[in-house]
Coordinates of C-alpha atoms and ligand atoms in Angstrom, one line a residue:
Chain T
M379 CA 14.0 -15.2 63.2
V380 CA 14.5 -15.5 66.9
R381 CA 17.9 -16.6 68.0
G382 CA 17.9 -20.1 69.3
T383 CA 15.0 -21.3 67.2
V384 CA 15.8 -24.5 65.3
V385 CA 16.2 -23.6 61.6
I386 CA 17.4 -26.9 60.3
E387 CA 16.4 -30.2 61.7
A388 CA 17.8 -33.3 60.0
E389 CA 17.2 -36.9 61.1
D390 CA 18.9 -39.9 59.6
L391 CA 19.2 -38.1 56.2
R392 CA 20.5 -40.3 53.4
R393 CA 21.4 -40.0 49.8
R394 CA 23.4 -42.3 47.6
F395 CA 24.6 -42.1 44.0
G396 CA 24.9 -45.6 42.7
E397 CA 27.4 -47.3 44.9
V398 CA 28.6 -44.1 46.5
V399 CA 26.8 -43.1 49.7
A400 CA 27.2 -39.3 49.7
V401 CA 25.2 -38.6 52.9
D402 CA 24.9 -41.4 55.3
G403 CA 22.4 -41.1 58.2
L404 CA 23.0 -37.4 59.0
S405 CA 21.3 -36.0 62.0
L406 CA 21.8 -32.5 63.2
E407 CA 20.1 -29.3 64.4
I408 CA 21.1 -25.8 63.4
N409 CA 19.9 -22.8 65.3
A410 CA 18.8 -19.4 64.2
G411 CA 21.6 -16.9 64.1
E412 CA 24.5 -19.3 64.3
V413 CA 27.3 -19.8 61.8
F414 CA 27.3 -23.6 61.4
G415 CA 30.2 -25.3 59.8
L416 CA 30.1 -28.5 57.7
L417 CA 33.7 -29.6 57.9
G418 CA 35.2 -32.3 55.8
H419 CA 37.5 -33.4 53.0
N420 CA 36.6 -33.3 49.3
G421 CA 33.9 -35.9 48.8
A422 CA 32.8 -35.9 52.4
G423 CA 29.2 -35.0 51.4
K424 CA 29.1 -31.3 52.2
T425 CA 27.7 -30.1 48.8
T426 CA 25.2 -32.9 48.7
T427 CA 24.0 -32.0 52.2
I428 CA 23.4 -28.4 51.1
R429 CA 21.5 -29.6 48.1
L430 CA 19.3 -31.8 50.3
F431 CA 18.7 -28.9 52.7
N432 CA 17.7 -26.5 50.0
G433 CA 15.3 -29.0 48.3
V434 CA 17.3 -29.2 45.1
L435 CA 18.0 -32.9 45.5
P436 CA 15.6 -35.3 47.0
P437 CA 16.9 -37.6 49.8
D438 CA 16.7 -41.4 49.6
G439 CA 15.7 -41.6 53.3
G440 CA 15.4 -39.7 56.5
R441 CA 13.7 -36.5 57.5
V442 CA 14.6 -32.9 57.2
R443 CA 12.8 -29.7 57.9
V444 CA 14.3 -26.3 57.0
L445 CA 12.7 -23.1 58.2
G446 CA 9.8 -25.2 59.2
L447 CA 9.3 -26.5 55.6
D448 CA 9.7 -29.7 53.8
P449 CA 12.5 -29.0 51.2
V450 CA 11.1 -31.5 48.7
R451 CA 7.4 -30.6 48.8
E452 CA 7.8 -27.0 49.6
G453 CA 11.0 -26.2 47.8
T454 CA 9.8 -23.1 46.1
L455 CA 8.6 -21.5 49.3
L456 CA 11.8 -22.5 51.0
R457 CA 14.1 -21.2 48.3
R458 CA 12.5 -17.8 48.5
R459 CA 14.0 -17.6 52.0
T460 CA 17.4 -19.1 51.5
G461 CA 20.4 -17.8 49.6
V462 CA 23.2 -20.0 48.2
L463 CA 26.8 -19.4 47.3
T464 CA 27.6 -22.4 45.2
E465 CA 31.0 -24.0 45.1
I466 CA 31.6 -22.6 41.6
P467 CA 30.3 -19.0 41.4
A468 CA 28.1 -20.0 38.5
L469 CA 27.8 -16.5 37.1
D470 CA 26.9 -16.0 33.5
G471 CA 30.2 -14.7 32.1
R472 CA 28.4 -13.2 29.1
L473 CA 26.4 -10.9 31.3
T474 CA 27.7 -7.9 33.2
A475 CA 27.8 -8.0 37.0
R476 CA 24.7 -5.7 37.1
E477 CA 22.8 -7.9 34.7
N478 CA 23.7 -11.0 36.6
L479 CA 22.2 -9.5 39.7
A480 CA 19.1 -8.1 38.0
Y481 CA 18.4 -11.5 36.5
Y482 CA 18.5 -13.2 39.9
A483 CA 16.5 -10.4 41.5
A484 CA 13.7 -11.3 39.1
L485 CA 14.0 -15.0 39.9
Y486 CA 14.0 -14.3 43.6
G487 CA 11.0 -12.1 43.3
V488 CA 12.6 -8.8 44.5
P489 CA 9.8 -6.2 43.7
R490 CA 10.4 -4.6 40.3
S491 CA 10.5 -1.1 41.7
R492 CA 13.3 -2.1 44.1
V493 CA 15.5 -4.0 41.8
R494 CA 17.7 -1.1 40.6
R495 CA 18.4 0.2 44.1
R496 CA 18.9 -3.2 45.6
V497 CA 21.4 -4.2 42.9
G498 CA 23.2 -0.9 43.2
K499 CA 23.4 -1.1 46.9
L500 CA 24.8 -4.7 46.9
L501 CA 27.3 -3.8 44.2
A502 CA 28.5 -0.9 46.4
K503 CA 28.6 -3.0 49.6
F504 CA 30.8 -5.6 47.8
G505 CA 33.1 -3.0 46.2
L506 CA 32.0 -3.7 42.7
S507 CA 30.3 -0.5 41.7
E508 CA 33.2 0.7 39.6
R509 CA 33.2 -2.3 37.4
A510 CA 29.5 -3.2 37.6
D511 CA 29.0 -2.9 33.8
E512 CA 31.8 -5.2 32.9
L513 CA 31.2 -8.8 31.8
A514 CA 31.4 -11.0 34.8
G515 CA 33.5 -13.4 32.7
N516 CA 36.4 -10.8 32.9
Y517 CA 36.3 -10.6 36.7
S518 CA 39.0 -12.0 38.9
K519 CA 38.2 -15.0 41.1
G520 CA 37.9 -12.9 44.2
M521 CA 35.5 -10.5 42.5
Q522 CA 33.4 -13.3 41.1
Q523 CA 33.1 -14.7 44.6
R524 CA 32.0 -11.4 45.9
L525 CA 29.5 -11.0 43.1
A526 CA 28.1 -14.5 43.7
L527 CA 27.8 -13.7 47.4
A528 CA 26.0 -10.4 46.5
R529 CA 23.7 -12.5 44.3
A530 CA 22.9 -14.8 47.3
L531 CA 21.8 -11.8 49.3
L532 CA 19.5 -10.0 46.8
H533 CA 16.3 -11.0 48.5
G534 CA 17.5 -10.7 52.1
P535 CA 17.5 -14.4 52.9
E536 CA 17.2 -15.6 56.5
L537 CA 19.3 -18.6 55.9
L538 CA 22.5 -18.7 53.8
F539 CA 24.3 -21.7 52.4
L540 CA 27.9 -20.9 51.6
D541 CA 29.7 -23.8 49.9
E542 CA 33.5 -23.4 50.3
P543 CA 33.3 -19.6 50.1
T544 CA 37.1 -19.1 50.1
A545 CA 38.3 -22.1 48.1
G546 CA 40.8 -20.9 45.5
L547 CA 41.0 -17.4 46.8
D548 CA 44.2 -15.7 47.7
P549 CA 44.6 -14.8 51.4
V550 CA 43.6 -11.2 51.0
A551 CA 40.4 -12.1 49.1
A552 CA 39.7 -14.9 51.6
R553 CA 40.0 -12.4 54.5
E554 CA 37.5 -10.1 52.8
V555 CA 35.1 -13.0 52.5
H556 CA 35.6 -13.9 56.1
A557 CA 34.8 -10.3 57.2
L558 CA 31.6 -10.4 55.1
V559 CA 30.5 -13.6 56.6
Q560 CA 31.0 -12.4 60.1
D561 CA 29.1 -9.2 59.2
L562 CA 26.2 -11.3 57.8
S563 CA 25.9 -13.2 61.0
Q564 CA 26.7 -10.6 63.7
A565 CA 25.3 -7.4 62.2
E566 CA 22.5 -8.8 60.2
G567 CA 21.6 -11.9 62.3
R568 CA 21.3 -14.3 59.4
T569 CA 21.8 -18.0 59.9
V570 CA 24.8 -19.3 57.9
V571 CA 25.6 -22.9 57.0
L572 CA 29.2 -22.9 55.8
C573 CA 30.9 -25.8 54.1
T574 CA 34.7 -25.8 54.3
H575 CA 37.7 -28.1 54.4
N576 CA 39.7 -25.3 56.0
L577 CA 40.0 -25.8 59.7
L578 CA 41.2 -22.4 60.5
E579 CA 38.3 -21.0 58.6
A580 CA 35.9 -23.1 60.7
Q581 CA 37.6 -22.1 63.9
R582 CA 37.5 -18.5 63.0
L583 CA 33.9 -18.2 61.7
C584 CA 31.8 -21.0 63.1
H585 CA 29.9 -21.1 66.4
R586 CA 29.5 -24.9 65.9
V587 CA 30.8 -27.4 63.4
A588 CA 29.8 -30.8 62.3
V589 CA 32.7 -33.0 61.0
L590 CA 31.7 -35.1 58.0
E591 CA 33.6 -38.2 56.8
H592 CA 32.2 -40.3 53.9
G593 CA 28.8 -38.7 54.5
R594 CA 28.7 -39.6 58.2
L595 CA 28.7 -37.2 61.0
V596 CA 31.8 -38.1 63.1
A597 CA 31.7 -35.2 65.6
S598 CA 30.0 -32.0 66.3
G599 CA 30.0 -29.1 68.7
S600 CA 31.7 -25.7 69.1
P601 CA 35.3 -25.7 67.9
A602 CA 36.5 -25.4 71.5
E603 CA 34.3 -28.2 72.7
L604 CA 35.4 -30.5 69.9
V605 CA 39.0 -29.8 70.7
R606 CA 38.4 -30.5 74.4
S607 CA 36.4 -33.7 74.0
L608 CA 38.2 -35.3 71.2
S609 CA 41.8 -34.6 71.9
R610 CA 42.8 -37.5 74.0
G611 CA 44.6 -35.5 76.7
L612 CA 45.8 -32.0 77.0
R613 CA 49.4 -31.2 76.3
V614 CA 51.2 -29.2 79.1
E615 CA 54.6 -27.7 79.0
I616 CA 56.3 -27.4 82.3
E617 CA 59.4 -25.2 82.6
L618 CA 61.7 -26.0 85.6
S619 CA 65.2 -25.3 86.6
P620 CA 67.6 -27.7 84.8
E621 CA 68.7 -29.1 88.2
D622 CA 65.2 -30.2 89.2
R623 CA 65.8 -33.9 88.3
E624 CA 63.9 -35.3 91.4
V625 CA 61.0 -33.1 90.6
V626 CA 60.8 -34.7 87.1
E627 CA 60.8 -38.1 88.7
A628 CA 58.1 -37.1 91.1
L629 CA 55.9 -35.8 88.3
R630 CA 56.4 -39.1 86.3
G631 CA 54.6 -40.9 89.1
L632 CA 51.6 -38.5 89.2
P633 CA 48.4 -40.4 88.3
G634 CA 46.9 -37.6 86.2
I635 CA 49.8 -37.6 83.8
L636 CA 49.0 -39.9 80.9
E637 CA 52.3 -39.7 79.1
V638 CA 55.6 -37.9 79.1
V639 CA 56.1 -36.5 75.6
K640 CA 59.4 -34.8 76.0
A641 CA 61.8 -34.6 78.8
H642 CA 64.8 -32.2 78.3
P643 CA 66.7 -30.7 81.2
G644 CA 64.5 -27.8 82.4
I645 CA 61.5 -28.6 80.1
L646 CA 59.0 -31.3 80.5
E647 CA 56.1 -31.8 78.1
V648 CA 53.4 -34.1 79.3
K649 CA 49.9 -35.2 78.3
V650 CA 47.3 -34.9 81.1
A651 CA 43.8 -36.2 81.3
S652 CA 42.2 -32.8 81.9
H653 CA 42.7 -29.2 83.2
L654 CA 42.1 -30.5 86.7
V655 CA 45.6 -31.9 86.8
L656 CA 47.2 -28.5 86.4
P657 CA 47.0 -27.4 90.1
E658 CA 48.2 -30.9 91.2
I659 CA 51.3 -30.5 89.0
A660 CA 52.1 -27.1 90.6
R661 CA 51.7 -28.6 94.1
V662 CA 54.0 -31.5 93.3
V663 CA 56.7 -29.2 91.9
V664 CA 56.5 -26.8 94.7
G665 CA 56.3 -29.6 97.3
A666 CA 59.4 -31.3 95.9
G667 CA 61.3 -28.0 96.3
G668 CA 61.5 -27.3 92.5
S669 CA 61.3 -23.9 90.8
L670 CA 58.3 -23.6 88.5
F671 CA 59.0 -21.0 85.7
R672 CA 56.1 -21.9 83.5
L673 CA 53.1 -24.2 83.4
S674 CA 51.3 -23.8 80.1
P675 CA 48.5 -26.0 78.7
R676 CA 48.6 -26.0 74.9
E677 CA 45.1 -26.4 73.5
P678 CA 45.2 -28.6 70.4
T679 CA 43.9 -26.9 67.2
L680 CA 40.9 -28.2 65.4
E681 CA 43.4 -29.4 62.8
E682 CA 44.9 -31.9 65.2
V683 CA 41.4 -33.0 66.2
Y684 CA 40.5 -33.4 62.6
F685 CA 43.4 -35.6 61.9
A686 CA 42.8 -37.6 65.0
L687 CA 39.2 -38.1 63.9
H688 CA 40.3 -38.9 60.4
G689 CA 42.8 -41.5 61.6
R690 CA 40.1 -43.0 63.8
E691 CA 37.8 -43.2 60.8
E692 CA 40.4 -44.7 58.6
A693 CA 41.3 -47.3 61.2
G694 CA 37.7 -48.1 62.1
Chain Y
M847 CA 3.2 -19.9 37.1
N848 CA 5.5 -17.0 37.8
W849 CA 5.6 -15.2 34.4
R850 CA 8.2 -12.7 35.6
A851 CA 10.7 -15.4 36.3
I852 CA 9.9 -17.2 33.0
A853 CA 10.4 -13.9 31.1
A854 CA 13.6 -13.2 33.0
I855 CA 15.0 -16.6 32.1
A856 CA 14.1 -16.3 28.4
R857 CA 15.4 -12.8 28.2
K858 CA 18.7 -13.7 29.9
D859 CA 19.3 -16.6 27.6
L860 CA 18.6 -14.5 24.6
R861 CA 20.9 -11.7 25.7
A862 CA 23.7 -14.2 26.4
V863 CA 23.3 -15.9 23.1
S864 CA 23.3 -12.5 21.3
R865 CA 26.7 -11.9 22.7
S866 CA 28.2 -15.2 21.7
K867 CA 29.8 -15.1 18.3
G868 CA 29.9 -18.8 17.8
V869 CA 26.1 -18.9 18.1
M870 CA 25.2 -15.7 16.3
F871 CA 27.3 -16.5 13.2
P872 CA 25.2 -19.4 12.0
L873 CA 22.0 -17.6 13.2
V874 CA 22.6 -14.7 10.8
L875 CA 24.5 -16.4 8.0
V876 CA 22.2 -19.4 7.3
P877 CA 19.0 -17.4 7.0
L878 CA 20.7 -14.9 4.8
V879 CA 22.1 -17.6 2.5
I880 CA 18.9 -19.7 2.3
L881 CA 16.3 -16.9 2.2
G882 CA 18.2 -14.2 0.4
G883 CA 20.9 -15.8 -1.7
L884 CA 19.2 -18.9 -2.8
P885 CA 16.1 -17.3 -4.5
A886 CA 18.3 -14.7 -6.1
L887 CA 20.6 -17.4 -7.5
I888 CA 17.8 -19.5 -8.8
A889 CA 16.0 -16.5 -10.4
S890 CA 19.1 -15.4 -12.1
V891 CA 20.3 -18.8 -13.3
T892 CA 17.0 -20.1 -14.7
P893 CA 16.9 -17.7 -17.8
L894 CA 20.5 -18.9 -18.6
I895 CA 19.5 -22.5 -19.1
P896 CA 20.3 -23.4 -22.7
P897 CA 17.3 -24.5 -24.9
E898 CA 18.7 -28.0 -25.3
A899 CA 18.6 -28.5 -21.5
M900 CA 15.1 -27.1 -21.4
A901 CA 13.9 -30.1 -23.4
G902 CA 15.0 -32.3 -20.6
M903 CA 13.2 -30.1 -18.1
E904 CA 10.0 -30.6 -20.0
R905 CA 10.3 -34.4 -19.7
F906 CA 11.0 -33.9 -16.0
M907 CA 7.9 -31.8 -15.6
E908 CA 5.7 -34.4 -17.3
K909 CA 6.5 -36.8 -14.4
L910 CA 5.2 -34.3 -11.8
P911 CA 1.9 -35.0 -10.0
Q912 CA -1.2 -34.1 -12.0
A913 CA -2.3 -31.4 -9.6
L914 CA 1.0 -29.6 -9.7
R915 CA 1.0 -29.7 -13.5
A916 CA -2.4 -28.0 -13.4
E917 CA -0.9 -25.2 -11.3
L918 CA 1.7 -24.6 -13.9
S919 CA -0.7 -24.6 -17.0
G920 CA -0.3 -21.7 -19.2
L921 CA 3.3 -21.1 -18.2
D922 CA 6.4 -21.7 -20.4
V923 CA 9.2 -23.9 -19.3
E924 CA 11.3 -21.1 -17.8
Q925 CA 8.3 -19.7 -15.9
S926 CA 7.3 -23.1 -14.7
L927 CA 10.8 -23.8 -13.4
L928 CA 10.7 -20.5 -11.4
V929 CA 7.4 -21.3 -9.8
L930 CA 8.4 -24.9 -9.1
A931 CA 11.7 -24.0 -7.5
L932 CA 10.7 -20.9 -5.6
V933 CA 7.2 -21.8 -4.4
Y934 CA 7.5 -25.6 -4.0
F935 CA 11.0 -27.0 -3.9
L936 CA 12.5 -24.4 -1.6
A937 CA 9.6 -24.5 0.8
P938 CA 11.3 -27.2 3.0
M939 CA 14.5 -25.2 2.8
Y940 CA 12.7 -22.3 4.3
L941 CA 11.7 -24.5 7.2
V942 CA 15.4 -25.2 7.9
V943 CA 15.6 -21.6 9.2
P944 CA 13.2 -21.8 12.2
L945 CA 14.5 -25.3 12.8
M946 CA 18.1 -24.2 13.0
V947 CA 17.5 -21.1 15.0
A948 CA 15.5 -23.0 17.6
S949 CA 18.0 -25.8 17.8
V950 CA 21.1 -23.6 18.1
I951 CA 19.6 -21.4 20.9
A952 CA 18.2 -24.4 22.7
A953 CA 21.6 -26.2 22.6
D954 CA 23.1 -23.1 24.2
S955 CA 20.3 -22.7 26.7
F956 CA 20.1 -26.4 27.8
A957 CA 23.4 -28.1 27.1
G958 CA 25.4 -24.8 27.2
E959 CA 24.1 -23.9 30.7
M960 CA 25.3 -27.2 31.9
E961 CA 28.6 -26.9 30.2
R962 CA 29.3 -23.4 31.6
K963 CA 28.3 -24.7 35.1
T964 CA 25.8 -21.9 35.6
L965 CA 22.9 -24.3 36.1
E966 CA 23.5 -25.1 39.8
A967 CA 22.8 -21.5 41.0
L968 CA 19.7 -21.5 38.9
L969 CA 18.4 -24.7 40.4
H970 CA 18.9 -23.1 43.9
T971 CA 16.4 -20.3 43.1
P972 CA 12.7 -20.5 43.8
A973 CA 11.8 -20.9 40.1
T974 CA 9.9 -24.1 39.7
D975 CA 11.1 -26.8 37.3
A976 CA 8.2 -25.9 34.9
E977 CA 9.1 -22.2 35.0
L978 CA 12.8 -23.0 34.2
F979 CA 11.8 -25.3 31.4
L980 CA 9.3 -22.9 29.9
G981 CA 11.7 -19.9 30.1
K982 CA 14.3 -21.9 28.3
L983 CA 11.8 -23.1 25.7
L984 CA 10.7 -19.5 25.0
S985 CA 14.2 -18.2 24.8
A986 CA 14.6 -20.4 21.7
W987 CA 11.1 -20.6 20.3
I988 CA 10.3 -16.8 20.1
P989 CA 13.5 -15.8 18.2
A990 CA 12.9 -18.8 15.9
L991 CA 9.5 -17.4 15.0
G992 CA 10.9 -13.9 14.7
V993 CA 13.6 -15.0 12.3
A994 CA 11.1 -17.1 10.4
A995 CA 8.8 -14.1 9.9
V996 CA 11.5 -11.7 8.9
G997 CA 13.1 -14.4 6.8
F998 CA 9.9 -14.9 4.9
L999 CA 9.6 -11.2 4.2
L1000 CA 13.2 -11.3 2.8
Y1001 CA 12.6 -14.4 0.8
G1002 CA 9.3 -13.1 -0.7
F1003 CA 10.8 -9.8 -1.5
V1004 CA 13.9 -11.1 -3.2
A1005 CA 11.9 -13.7 -5.1
D1006 CA 9.3 -11.2 -6.3
I1007 CA 11.9 -8.7 -7.4
C1008 CA 14.0 -11.3 -9.3
T1009 CA 11.0 -13.0 -11.1
F1010 CA 8.6 -10.2 -11.7
R1011 CA 9.9 -9.5 -15.2
A1012 CA 9.8 -13.1 -16.3
L1013 CA 6.4 -13.9 -14.7
G1014 CA 4.5 -10.6 -15.0
R1015 CA 3.0 -11.2 -11.5
L1016 CA 4.0 -11.5 -7.9
L1017 CA 4.7 -15.0 -6.5
F1018 CA 4.5 -13.9 -2.9
P1019 CA 2.6 -13.7 -0.7
N1020 CA 0.4 -16.7 -1.4
P1021 CA -1.9 -19.0 0.6
L1022 CA 0.5 -21.9 0.6
W1023 CA 3.4 -19.9 2.1
A1024 CA 1.0 -18.1 4.5
L1025 CA 0.2 -21.5 5.9
L1026 CA 3.9 -22.5 5.9
V1027 CA 4.9 -19.3 7.9
A1028 CA 2.1 -19.2 10.4
W1029 CA 1.3 -22.8 10.9
V1030 CA 4.3 -25.1 10.0
A1031 CA 7.3 -22.9 10.9
P1032 CA 6.3 -22.6 14.6
A1033 CA 5.8 -26.3 14.7
V1034 CA 9.1 -27.0 13.0
A1035 CA 10.8 -24.7 15.6
G1036 CA 9.1 -26.7 18.3
F1037 CA 10.4 -29.9 16.8
G1038 CA 14.0 -28.6 16.8
L1039 CA 13.5 -27.5 20.4
G1040 CA 12.0 -30.7 21.6
T1041 CA 14.7 -32.7 20.0
M1042 CA 17.4 -30.5 21.5
V1043 CA 15.9 -30.9 24.9
L1044 CA 16.2 -34.6 24.7
V1045 CA 19.7 -34.5 23.1
S1046 CA 20.9 -32.1 25.8
A1047 CA 19.8 -34.5 28.5
R1048 CA 22.3 -36.9 27.1
V1049 CA 25.4 -34.8 26.3
R1050 CA 27.6 -32.5 28.2
T1051 CA 28.5 -29.7 25.9
F1052 CA 27.0 -27.2 23.5
Q1053 CA 29.0 -28.6 20.6
E1054 CA 27.9 -32.2 21.1
A1055 CA 24.3 -31.1 21.4
Y1056 CA 24.6 -29.0 18.3
Q1057 CA 26.1 -31.7 16.2
L1058 CA 23.8 -34.4 17.3
G1059 CA 20.8 -32.2 17.0
G1060 CA 21.8 -31.2 13.5
A1061 CA 20.3 -34.5 12.3
V1062 CA 16.8 -32.9 12.6
V1063 CA 17.4 -31.2 9.2
L1064 CA 17.3 -34.6 7.5
P1065 CA 13.5 -35.0 7.3
L1066 CA 13.3 -31.6 5.6
L1067 CA 15.8 -32.6 3.0
L1068 CA 13.7 -35.7 2.4
L1069 CA 10.8 -33.3 1.7
V1070 CA 12.9 -31.5 -0.9
A1071 CA 13.9 -34.9 -2.5
G1072 CA 10.3 -36.1 -2.4
Q1073 CA 9.2 -33.1 -4.5
V1074 CA 12.1 -33.1 -6.9
T1075 CA 11.5 -36.8 -7.7
G1076 CA 7.8 -36.1 -8.2
L1077 CA 6.7 -38.3 -5.3
L1078 CA 5.2 -35.5 -3.3
Y1079 CA 3.6 -32.2 -3.9
L1080 CA 3.2 -29.6 -1.2
D1081 CA -0.3 -28.4 -1.7
L1082 CA -2.4 -26.7 1.0
T1083 CA -3.7 -30.0 2.3
V1084 CA -0.3 -31.6 2.6
V1085 CA 1.2 -28.5 4.3
A1086 CA -1.7 -28.4 6.7
L1087 CA -1.3 -32.1 7.5
L1088 CA 2.4 -31.7 7.8
G1089 CA 1.8 -28.9 10.4
I1090 CA -0.7 -31.0 12.4
S1091 CA 1.6 -34.0 12.5
L1092 CA 4.5 -31.8 13.6
W1093 CA 2.5 -30.3 16.4
V1094 CA 1.6 -33.7 17.6
V1095 CA 5.2 -34.8 17.6
D1096 CA 6.1 -31.5 19.3
A1097 CA 3.6 -32.1 22.1
A1098 CA 5.0 -35.6 22.7
L1099 CA 8.7 -34.5 22.6
L1100 CA 8.0 -31.6 25.0
W1101 CA 5.9 -33.6 27.3
Y1102 CA 8.7 -36.1 27.6
G1103 CA 11.3 -33.4 27.8
A1104 CA 9.4 -31.7 30.7
R1105 CA 9.4 -35.0 32.6
T1106 CA 13.1 -35.3 32.3
F1107 CA 13.7 -31.6 33.2
R1108 CA 13.7 -32.1 37.0
R1109 CA 16.1 -30.2 39.2
G1110 CA 16.9 -33.4 41.2
V1111 CA 17.9 -35.1 38.0
L1112 CA 19.7 -32.1 36.5
I1113 CA 21.8 -31.4 39.6
S1114 CA 22.9 -35.0 39.7
R1115 CA 24.3 -34.6 36.2
L1116 CA 26.5 -31.6 37.1
Ligands
ADP1204 N1 25.6 -36.3 41.1 C1 26.5 -37.2 41.6 N2 26.7 -38.4 41.0 C2 27.5 -39.3 41.5 N3 28.2 -39.1 42.6 C3 28.1 -38.0 43.3 C4 27.2 -37.0 42.8 N4 27.2 -35.9 43.7 C5 28.1 -36.3 44.6 N5 28.6 -37.5 44.4 C6 29.6 -38.3 45.3 O1 29.1 -38.1 46.6 C7 30.2 -37.9 47.4 C8 30.0 -36.6 48.2 O2 30.1 -35.5 47.3 P1 30.0 -34.0 47.7 O3 28.7 -33.8 48.4 O4 30.2 -33.2 46.5 O5 31.2 -33.8 48.7 P2 31.9 -32.5 49.2 O6 31.1 -31.3 48.8 O7 32.1 -32.6 50.6 O8 33.2 -32.4 48.5 C9 31.5 -37.9 46.6 O9 32.0 -39.2 46.6 C10 30.9 -37.6 45.2 O10 31.7 -38.2 44.2
MG1205 MG1 31.6 -29.7 47.6

C-alpha cells in the first residue's frame, strides 16, 4: 500500500445500542502507513468503532470504506487483509500457543504448506518459541498479549487494529509491545489503528490521534498539533534576577500575555497566546534593563489537552 | 464455502473439548453405563426373577400390542422379557447417547465460546457466518455419530454375549436397530444440536446451556414410557417415521439457528 493513500474513510458513522449511542456521527480519514490513535475513556466508543471498521458490526447510519471495501457487504474480503488484536486476547486456553496460531492460520487462509514455517517464525519473533507447546491458558498476561499479536499478523495484514494493546500489562511488557508496534509501522509499513486510553502511549506511538468522547470525535490531529491548537495559551517560565521588579510590572502590561500564573521573586510564569510572543518578552526584559536567565516555553502534554477537552465536553 | 476453515473450526472445538475434564466425563461415562452396563444388568437379572413374579409378567405382556406379541410368539416368559427389554424398551435409551454427546459438545462450542470470550477474535476472521456455524455444528455432530456407532457395537456385543445362552440366537444386529443407528441416531443428534444452538443464543454460560438443554432427553423418556405401558410399539415403520419427523424438526431448528447466528448479533452479546 502506497503511503498517503486513504485506507479508512468514515463519514457520519453511527451505531447505538438501545439508549446508548456508542458511535455518534464519526467522520475521519486514516492514511496508509500511519499509526492512528483512537483516544478516549472507557465507553468512549473505541471498540465499537473497530468493530464497525472491520465489518463485524453493522452501523446504523453513515458511510465507511476500509481498504476500498464496504465492511458490511465485503466483510470477508476485507477481513482477509486486516488483523485484529482484541481487547481481551481471546486465545483458547485449552490449546497450546502453536495450536492457537495454526488454527487461525487456517481461518486466515495461510497456504497449508507455509503454516508450519509461518507459525514458527512468529513464535520466534515474539519470543515464545521455548514455550510454544504449552497451553496458552498457562501463559502470563504479557505472553498472551504477544501471542495474540502474533495471531493478528499470521497472514501479513496491511491494516492492523490494536484494541488497548497494553491495558493490564506491567511496564516492561508494555514497553515490549510498544517496540513491536513501532516496528510494525516503521519497518514493515503497515497501517495501524490503535485504541488507547493512555495518553503517553498515544503520544509515543501515534502519528495522529482522534479523541473520542461519548462516541463523538472531539478533536483530531497529530499529538503536537492537538496540544498546540487546543491548549488555550502556552505556558512560559521566565527567570530573572530577583531585583527586577520593574521588569515584572512591564511584562504584566504586555498585550500578548494572557495571564500571570505565578510571580515569585526571580521567577515569573505566564500564559501567552502563541510562540510569537516569546521574542517580544525578551525585548521587554532587555529593554527594561533586566537580566534574562531563562525563557522557556513549556508545551502542555496531551494529558492536559485531554482533560481540557474532557472538561469542555462535560460542561457543554 | 471454505471447507478448510470449516474443518479447522470443527477440529479445534473437538480438540479443546477432548481436553476438558468436565465435558469428557459425561461423554465417556454415560455411553458406558447405558450401552454397556444396562444390557448386562438386564440380561443377568432377568433369569433371577422368581416364578411368582413371572405370572405378573405374563399379564403385562398380554396388554402389549398385537404385532409385538406376534414377534414374541414361541418364546417363554424369560426369553420374551429379554427381547422386549433389549430390543424395544432400551431403544430410546440408546438414542440418549447421540443426543447427549451432541448437546454437551454444542453447549461447549456455542455457549462455552461466548463464556470464555474467545468468540470475538473468531468473529474478526474472514470466516463467514455460515462457515462458523457449520464448523461448530460438525464439531458436535460428527463425534455424536461416532459415539453412536461405537456405542451400538458395544451394546450389541454385550447384549448378545449375555443372552445367547438363554435365547440360542443372536439378537443383534437386526433391521430395527440398523435403522435406529443409521437413520434415527443422526437425526436425534441433530435435534440436540439444534436445540442447543437456540438455547445458547439465550444464555451466557456452558453450565446454563447444558442444564436447560438437558430437557431434550424428556421426549425419549416418553418413548420408553409409551412402550412399557403398551401404548406404543417401535416397529420398523414407527422408527422410520420417527426418523423422518426428527429430520424435519432438525431442519427447522437449524434453519432458525442459522438465522440467529450472525456475527453482528453475536458480537453485541459479548
Ligand atoms: N453490545 C453492546 N450492547 C450494549 N451496549 C454496548 C455494546 N457495546 C458497546 N456498548 C456501549 O457503547 C459504549 C461504547 O462502548 P465501547 O465501544 O466498548 O467503548 P470503549 O471501547 O471506548 O471502551 C459504551 O457505553 C458501552 O456500554
Ligand atoms: Mg474498548
